[in-house]
Amino acid sequence: MVRPDAQADERAAESALRPHDLAAFRGQPRVSEQLGLLLTAARQRGSVPDHVLLSGPPGLGKTTLAMIIAAEMSAPLRISSGPAIQHAGDLAAILSGLSEGEVFFLDEIHRMSRPAEEMLYLAMEDFRVDVVVGKGPGATAIPLEIPRFTLVGATTRAGLLPGPLRDRFGFTAQLEFYDAADLEHIVRRSAGVLGADLSDDGAAEIARRSRGTPRIANRLLRRVRDFAQVRADGRITLDLAHRALDLFEVDAIGLDRLDRAVLTALCRRFGGGPVGLSTLAISVGEETETVEEVAEPFLVREGFMMRTPRGRVATRAAWSHLGLTPPTATTAIDAPGIF
């Protein structure tokens, strides 16, 4: 329920809830202002905007911003992803098919293959690609001019991007987690699109459990709407939101079953740690990648867990949230800003 990445069956639902212009995009005021300035200047000059790099955790609006850039420039949008481009020829085929001014959105750009990445350098800078014909000593590189376009790259791991690629983006934005007020606005707007009857305190409760992520907020809203439709009169109130989210095992601060299982294992079975990641994952019956990429980021960000050279350690906030008392000789420590 609270995984920040998009599941295949919810992409259509997400698309219907996305804002279509910068005026309706909430939660990233500095990025919106900077991007608005970039796009307005490009429109006034009648030119193509600089290439844009969007980085940050999943679910914060990178794809939405790419769509808004295309809409604001009245340009077509081409969408692909890094894992889908494994050969330079794949990228050459896409780039040669672009039209003048088109926006090319490349998600998870850090996962693109090295040969394609090197071809992208030339395309971004000189708007041409070199197509190699033949093999061996007789191979010939044929330069192919491509229309001027705007590349919008998105990444959840900006540190994996090589320097030469980062340097070719004219504008770089780091998206941050949303505060409760912005999430409430997003939830109310989405409720209007869905036709859901939502009270203010119901919207605040959904926003509070959304882990600062619009994608999670919209997902929880759809599940609470289903609960209200089937088990109530359709109106989403504070009490109904409480009951619905409790049913879906999302607690008052947004922890789900996996999060609580990790904290419970860490505190009850291993005395608060330190414990290795693989041991912790086995204890909750999950893959190490799931624990590391799905549960840990939020637990660490909220100060419930710390990563140390010796392993994972529960903080006093974790013991307190679970209603447990740390043993006298506990290794539990205070996370900065928690106690």
Short mmCIF file of N, CA and C in Angstrom, two decimals, residues 125-250:
data_model
loop_
_atom_site.label_atom_id
_atom_site.label_comp_id
_atom_site.label_asym_id
_atom_site.label_seq_id
_atom_site.Cartn_x
_atom_site.Cartn_y
_atom_site.Cartn_z
N GLU A 125 24.23 17.50 -27.14
CA GLU A 125 25.07 18.68 -27.36
C GLU A 125 25.00 19.20 -28.78
N ASP A 126 25.09 18.31 -29.77
CA ASP A 126 25.18 18.72 -31.17
C ASP A 126 23.96 18.34 -31.99
N PHE A 127 23.00 17.66 -31.38
CA PHE A 127 21.79 17.22 -32.06
C PHE A 127 22.11 16.42 -33.32
N ARG A 128 22.97 15.45 -33.13
CA ARG A 128 23.25 14.48 -34.18
C ARG A 128 23.73 13.19 -33.53
N VAL A 129 23.60 12.10 -34.28
CA VAL A 129 24.12 10.82 -33.83
C VAL A 129 24.94 10.22 -34.97
N ASP A 130 25.93 9.44 -34.60
CA ASP A 130 26.75 8.76 -35.59
C ASP A 130 26.32 7.31 -35.67
N VAL A 131 25.77 6.93 -36.82
CA VAL A 131 25.31 5.56 -37.03
C VAL A 131 26.43 4.79 -37.72
N VAL A 132 26.85 3.70 -37.10
CA VAL A 132 27.95 2.90 -37.65
C VAL A 132 27.37 1.84 -38.58
N VAL A 133 27.87 1.84 -39.81
CA VAL A 133 27.43 0.87 -40.81
C VAL A 133 28.59 -0.07 -41.11
N GLY A 134 28.33 -1.36 -41.05
CA GLY A 134 29.36 -2.34 -41.30
C GLY A 134 30.10 -2.72 -40.03
N LYS A 135 31.06 -3.65 -40.19
CA LYS A 135 31.84 -4.13 -39.05
C LYS A 135 33.31 -4.19 -39.41
N GLY A 136 34.14 -4.18 -38.39
CA GLY A 136 35.57 -4.33 -38.60
C GLY A 136 36.19 -3.13 -39.28
N PRO A 137 37.29 -3.34 -40.02
CA PRO A 137 38.01 -2.23 -40.66
C PRO A 137 37.16 -1.46 -41.67
N GLY A 138 36.15 -2.13 -42.23
CA GLY A 138 35.32 -1.46 -43.23
C GLY A 138 34.15 -0.70 -42.67
N ALA A 139 34.03 -0.64 -41.34
CA ALA A 139 32.91 0.06 -40.72
C ALA A 139 33.00 1.56 -40.98
N THR A 140 31.85 2.16 -41.23
CA THR A 140 31.79 3.59 -41.52
C THR A 140 30.78 4.26 -40.61
N ALA A 141 31.15 5.39 -40.02
CA ALA A 141 30.25 6.16 -39.17
C ALA A 141 29.56 7.23 -40.01
N ILE A 142 28.26 7.16 -40.09
CA ILE A 142 27.49 8.13 -40.87
C ILE A 142 26.80 9.10 -39.91
N PRO A 143 27.14 10.39 -39.95
CA PRO A 143 26.48 11.36 -39.07
C PRO A 143 25.03 11.58 -39.50
N LEU A 144 24.14 11.54 -38.53
CA LEU A 144 22.71 11.70 -38.81
C LEU A 144 22.19 12.87 -37.98
N GLU A 145 21.78 13.93 -38.66
CA GLU A 145 21.23 15.10 -37.97
C GLU A 145 19.84 14.76 -37.41
N ILE A 146 19.59 15.22 -36.19
CA ILE A 146 18.28 15.00 -35.58
C ILE A 146 17.69 16.35 -35.20
N PRO A 147 16.35 16.44 -35.13
CA PRO A 147 15.72 17.72 -34.78
C PRO A 147 16.10 18.14 -33.36
N ARG A 148 16.05 19.44 -33.10
CA ARG A 148 16.31 19.93 -31.75
C ARG A 148 15.18 19.44 -30.83
N PHE A 149 15.56 18.90 -29.70
CA PHE A 149 14.58 18.34 -28.77
C PHE A 149 15.00 18.68 -27.34
N THR A 150 14.11 18.42 -26.42
CA THR A 150 14.41 18.60 -25.00
C THR A 150 14.38 17.25 -24.32
N LEU A 151 15.50 16.87 -23.74
CA LEU A 151 15.56 15.63 -22.98
C LEU A 151 15.22 15.92 -21.52
N VAL A 152 14.25 15.19 -20.99
CA VAL A 152 13.93 15.25 -19.56
C VAL A 152 14.33 13.91 -18.97
N GLY A 153 15.41 13.90 -18.22
CA GLY A 153 15.87 12.67 -17.59
C GLY A 153 15.38 12.61 -16.15
N ALA A 154 14.99 11.43 -15.71
CA ALA A 154 14.54 11.23 -14.34
C ALA A 154 15.35 10.11 -13.71
N THR A 155 15.75 10.31 -12.47
CA THR A 155 16.53 9.29 -11.78
C THR A 155 16.23 9.31 -10.29
N THR A 156 16.22 8.14 -9.70
CA THR A 156 16.10 8.03 -8.25
C THR A 156 17.46 7.91 -7.59
N ARG A 157 18.51 7.81 -8.41
CA ARG A 157 19.86 7.64 -7.88
C ARG A 157 20.83 8.51 -8.68
N ALA A 158 20.78 9.79 -8.40
CA ALA A 158 21.58 10.75 -9.17
C ALA A 158 23.07 10.47 -9.06
N GLY A 159 23.51 9.87 -7.96
CA GLY A 159 24.92 9.59 -7.78
C GLY A 159 25.48 8.58 -8.77
N LEU A 160 24.59 7.80 -9.41
CA LEU A 160 25.05 6.82 -10.38
C LEU A 160 25.23 7.40 -11.78
N LEU A 161 24.80 8.64 -11.98
CA LEU A 161 24.97 9.27 -13.29
C LEU A 161 26.42 9.73 -13.45
N PRO A 162 27.06 9.41 -14.56
CA PRO A 162 28.43 9.89 -14.78
C PRO A 162 28.47 11.40 -14.94
N GLY A 163 29.56 12.01 -14.55
CA GLY A 163 29.70 13.46 -14.63
C GLY A 163 29.44 14.05 -16.00
N PRO A 164 29.99 13.46 -17.08
CA PRO A 164 29.76 14.03 -18.41
C PRO A 164 28.28 14.09 -18.80
N LEU A 165 27.48 13.15 -18.29
CA LEU A 165 26.05 13.18 -18.61
C LEU A 165 25.35 14.26 -17.79
N ARG A 166 25.66 14.33 -16.50
CA ARG A 166 25.04 15.37 -15.65
C ARG A 166 25.35 16.76 -16.17
N ASP A 167 26.57 16.96 -16.65
CA ASP A 167 26.99 18.29 -17.08
C ASP A 167 26.27 18.76 -18.33
N ARG A 168 25.67 17.87 -19.08
CA ARG A 168 25.00 18.25 -20.31
C ARG A 168 23.55 18.70 -20.09
N PHE A 169 23.07 18.60 -18.87
CA PHE A 169 21.73 19.10 -18.56
C PHE A 169 21.82 20.58 -18.18
N GLY A 170 20.98 21.39 -18.81
CA GLY A 170 20.99 22.81 -18.53
C GLY A 170 20.29 23.17 -17.23
N PHE A 171 19.40 22.30 -16.76
CA PHE A 171 18.67 22.56 -15.52
C PHE A 171 18.53 21.26 -14.75
N THR A 172 18.90 21.29 -13.49
CA THR A 172 18.82 20.11 -12.63
C THR A 172 17.97 20.45 -11.41
N ALA A 173 17.03 19.58 -11.09
CA ALA A 173 16.14 19.81 -9.95
C ALA A 173 16.12 18.58 -9.06
N GLN A 174 16.21 18.81 -7.76
CA GLN A 174 16.09 17.74 -6.77
C GLN A 174 14.73 17.86 -6.11
N LEU A 175 13.87 16.86 -6.29
CA LEU A 175 12.54 16.88 -5.70
C LEU A 175 12.58 16.38 -4.26
N GLU A 176 11.87 17.08 -3.39
CA GLU A 176 11.86 16.77 -1.97
C GLU A 176 10.51 16.16 -1.58
N PHE A 177 10.48 15.53 -0.40
CA PHE A 177 9.21 15.02 0.11
C PHE A 177 8.27 16.18 0.43
N TYR A 178 6.96 15.93 0.33
CA TYR A 178 5.95 16.96 0.47
C TYR A 178 5.56 17.13 1.94
N ASP A 179 5.13 18.35 2.30
CA ASP A 179 4.62 18.55 3.66
C ASP A 179 3.13 18.23 3.69
N ALA A 180 2.57 18.18 4.89
CA ALA A 180 1.19 17.73 5.07
C ALA A 180 0.19 18.64 4.36
N ALA A 181 0.43 19.97 4.38
CA ALA A 181 -0.51 20.90 3.76
C ALA A 181 -0.61 20.68 2.26
N ASP A 182 0.52 20.48 1.60
CA ASP A 182 0.50 20.24 0.16
C ASP A 182 -0.16 18.90 -0.17
N LEU A 183 0.10 17.90 0.66
CA LEU A 183 -0.52 16.59 0.43
C LEU A 183 -2.03 16.67 0.62
N GLU A 184 -2.48 17.45 1.60
CA GLU A 184 -3.93 17.64 1.78
C GLU A 184 -4.55 18.25 0.53
N HIS A 185 -3.88 19.26 -0.03
CA HIS A 185 -4.37 19.89 -1.26
C HIS A 185 -4.44 18.87 -2.39
N ILE A 186 -3.42 18.05 -2.51
CA ILE A 186 -3.39 17.03 -3.57
C ILE A 186 -4.51 16.01 -3.37
N VAL A 187 -4.72 15.59 -2.12
CA VAL A 187 -5.78 14.61 -1.84
C VAL A 187 -7.15 15.20 -2.16
N ARG A 188 -7.39 16.47 -1.78
CA ARG A 188 -8.69 17.09 -2.08
C ARG A 188 -8.89 17.24 -3.59
N ARG A 189 -7.83 17.63 -4.30
CA ARG A 189 -7.95 17.76 -5.76
C ARG A 189 -8.25 16.40 -6.39
N SER A 190 -7.55 15.36 -5.95
CA SER A 190 -7.77 14.02 -6.50
C SER A 190 -9.17 13.52 -6.18
N ALA A 191 -9.66 13.84 -4.98
CA ALA A 191 -11.02 13.43 -4.61
C ALA A 191 -12.03 14.08 -5.55
N GLY A 192 -11.77 15.35 -5.92
CA GLY A 192 -12.67 16.01 -6.86
C GLY A 192 -12.66 15.34 -8.22
N VAL A 193 -11.48 14.93 -8.69
CA VAL A 193 -11.38 14.23 -9.98
C VAL A 193 -12.09 12.89 -9.92
N LEU A 194 -11.97 12.19 -8.78
CA LEU A 194 -12.59 10.88 -8.63
C LEU A 194 -14.07 10.96 -8.29
N GLY A 195 -14.55 12.16 -7.95
CA GLY A 195 -15.94 12.30 -7.55
C GLY A 195 -16.21 11.77 -6.15
N ALA A 196 -15.20 11.77 -5.29
CA ALA A 196 -15.36 11.26 -3.93
C ALA A 196 -15.76 12.40 -2.99
N ASP A 197 -16.65 12.09 -2.06
CA ASP A 197 -17.12 13.06 -1.06
C ASP A 197 -16.16 12.99 0.13
N LEU A 198 -15.29 13.99 0.26
CA LEU A 198 -14.20 13.94 1.22
C LEU A 198 -14.27 15.13 2.17
N SER A 199 -14.27 14.85 3.47
CA SER A 199 -14.25 15.93 4.46
C SER A 199 -12.82 16.43 4.65
N ASP A 200 -12.68 17.62 5.24
CA ASP A 200 -11.35 18.20 5.44
C ASP A 200 -10.52 17.34 6.40
N ASP A 201 -11.14 16.87 7.49
CA ASP A 201 -10.37 16.06 8.43
C ASP A 201 -10.04 14.68 7.85
N GLY A 202 -10.89 14.18 6.96
CA GLY A 202 -10.56 12.93 6.27
C GLY A 202 -9.38 13.11 5.34
N ALA A 203 -9.32 14.25 4.64
CA ALA A 203 -8.19 14.54 3.77
C ALA A 203 -6.90 14.68 4.58
N ALA A 204 -6.99 15.34 5.73
CA ALA A 204 -5.81 15.51 6.57
C ALA A 204 -5.29 14.18 7.08
N GLU A 205 -6.20 13.26 7.41
CA GLU A 205 -5.78 11.95 7.92
C GLU A 205 -5.08 11.14 6.84
N ILE A 206 -5.61 11.16 5.63
CA ILE A 206 -4.98 10.44 4.52
C ILE A 206 -3.60 11.03 4.23
N ALA A 207 -3.53 12.37 4.23
CA ALA A 207 -2.24 13.03 3.97
C ALA A 207 -1.22 12.68 5.03
N ARG A 208 -1.65 12.60 6.29
CA ARG A 208 -0.72 12.34 7.39
C ARG A 208 -0.09 10.95 7.29
N ARG A 209 -0.79 10.01 6.67
CA ARG A 209 -0.28 8.64 6.58
C ARG A 209 0.39 8.34 5.24
N SER A 210 0.66 9.38 4.46
CA SER A 210 1.13 9.18 3.08
C SER A 210 2.64 9.29 2.91
N ARG A 211 3.38 9.39 3.99
CA ARG A 211 4.84 9.36 3.95
C ARG A 211 5.45 10.46 3.07
N GLY A 212 4.75 11.59 2.96
CA GLY A 212 5.28 12.70 2.19
C GLY A 212 5.31 12.48 0.70
N THR A 213 4.53 11.51 0.20
CA THR A 213 4.61 11.10 -1.21
C THR A 213 3.24 11.17 -1.88
N PRO A 214 3.06 12.00 -2.92
CA PRO A 214 1.75 12.12 -3.58
C PRO A 214 1.22 10.80 -4.14
N ARG A 215 2.11 9.98 -4.69
CA ARG A 215 1.64 8.70 -5.25
C ARG A 215 0.99 7.85 -4.17
N ILE A 216 1.58 7.81 -2.99
CA ILE A 216 1.01 7.04 -1.89
C ILE A 216 -0.30 7.68 -1.44
N ALA A 217 -0.35 9.02 -1.38
CA ALA A 217 -1.57 9.71 -0.98
C ALA A 217 -2.73 9.36 -1.91
N ASN A 218 -2.48 9.38 -3.21
CA ASN A 218 -3.54 9.05 -4.17
C ASN A 218 -3.95 7.58 -4.08
N ARG A 219 -2.99 6.72 -3.81
CA ARG A 219 -3.30 5.30 -3.66
C ARG A 219 -4.16 5.05 -2.42
N LEU A 220 -3.80 5.67 -1.32
CA LEU A 220 -4.60 5.52 -0.10
C LEU A 220 -6.00 6.10 -0.28
N LEU A 221 -6.08 7.23 -0.98
CA LEU A 221 -7.39 7.84 -1.24
C LEU A 221 -8.30 6.88 -2.00
N ARG A 222 -7.76 6.21 -3.02
CA ARG A 222 -8.59 5.28 -3.79
C ARG A 222 -9.07 4.11 -2.94
N ARG A 223 -8.21 3.62 -2.04
CA ARG A 223 -8.62 2.51 -1.18
C ARG A 223 -9.65 2.96 -0.14
N VAL A 224 -9.48 4.16 0.40
CA VAL A 224 -10.46 4.68 1.36
C VAL A 224 -11.79 4.95 0.66
N ARG A 225 -11.73 5.43 -0.57
CA ARG A 225 -12.97 5.62 -1.34
C ARG A 225 -13.69 4.30 -1.53
N ASP A 226 -12.96 3.22 -1.83
CA ASP A 226 -13.58 1.91 -1.98
C ASP A 226 -14.25 1.47 -0.68
N PHE A 227 -13.57 1.70 0.44
CA PHE A 227 -14.11 1.33 1.75
C PHE A 227 -15.40 2.11 2.02
N ALA A 228 -15.37 3.42 1.73
CA ALA A 228 -16.54 4.25 1.96
C ALA A 228 -17.72 3.82 1.09
N GLN A 229 -17.42 3.39 -0.12
CA GLN A 229 -18.48 2.97 -1.04
C GLN A 229 -19.12 1.67 -0.62
N VAL A 230 -18.32 0.72 -0.13
CA VAL A 230 -18.82 -0.62 0.18
C VAL A 230 -19.37 -0.72 1.60
N ARG A 231 -18.73 -0.06 2.56
CA ARG A 231 -19.09 -0.25 3.95
C ARG A 231 -19.68 0.97 4.63
N ALA A 232 -19.91 2.03 3.89
CA ALA A 232 -20.51 3.23 4.48
C ALA A 232 -21.39 3.91 3.42
N ASP A 233 -21.68 5.18 3.65
CA ASP A 233 -22.57 5.91 2.74
C ASP A 233 -21.82 6.62 1.63
N GLY A 234 -20.52 6.39 1.52
CA GLY A 234 -19.73 6.99 0.45
C GLY A 234 -18.97 8.23 0.87
N ARG A 235 -19.32 8.83 2.01
CA ARG A 235 -18.61 10.03 2.47
C ARG A 235 -17.38 9.63 3.28
N ILE A 236 -16.24 10.26 2.96
CA ILE A 236 -14.98 9.96 3.64
C ILE A 236 -14.80 10.95 4.78
N THR A 237 -15.02 10.50 6.00
CA THR A 237 -14.83 11.30 7.19
C THR A 237 -13.54 10.86 7.91
N LEU A 238 -13.22 11.55 9.00
CA LEU A 238 -12.04 11.19 9.78
C LEU A 238 -12.17 9.78 10.33
N ASP A 239 -13.32 9.47 10.89
CA ASP A 239 -13.51 8.13 11.47
C ASP A 239 -13.44 7.05 10.40
N LEU A 240 -14.06 7.33 9.26
CA LEU A 240 -14.03 6.32 8.19
C LEU A 240 -12.61 6.14 7.66
N ALA A 241 -11.86 7.23 7.52
CA ALA A 241 -10.48 7.12 7.06
C ALA A 241 -9.66 6.29 8.04
N HIS A 242 -9.89 6.50 9.35
CA HIS A 242 -9.21 5.71 10.37
C HIS A 242 -9.49 4.23 10.16
N ARG A 243 -10.77 3.89 10.03
CA ARG A 243 -11.15 2.47 9.91
C ARG A 243 -10.62 1.85 8.63
N ALA A 244 -10.69 2.59 7.54
CA ALA A 244 -10.23 2.06 6.25
C ALA A 244 -8.72 1.82 6.26
N LEU A 245 -7.96 2.79 6.75
CA LEU A 245 -6.51 2.65 6.73
C LEU A 245 -6.03 1.62 7.75
N ASP A 246 -6.76 1.48 8.84
CA ASP A 246 -6.43 0.40 9.78
C ASP A 246 -6.66 -0.96 9.13
N LEU A 247 -7.72 -1.06 8.33
CA LEU A 247 -7.98 -2.31 7.62
C LEU A 247 -6.85 -2.65 6.67
N PHE A 248 -6.32 -1.62 6.00
CA PHE A 248 -5.23 -1.84 5.05
C PHE A 248 -3.86 -1.82 5.73
N GLU A 249 -3.83 -1.83 7.05
CA GLU A 249 -2.60 -1.96 7.85
C GLU A 249 -1.62 -0.82 7.63
N VAL A 250 -2.15 0.39 7.50
CA VAL A 250 -1.31 1.58 7.44
C VAL A 250 -1.55 2.36 8.72
#
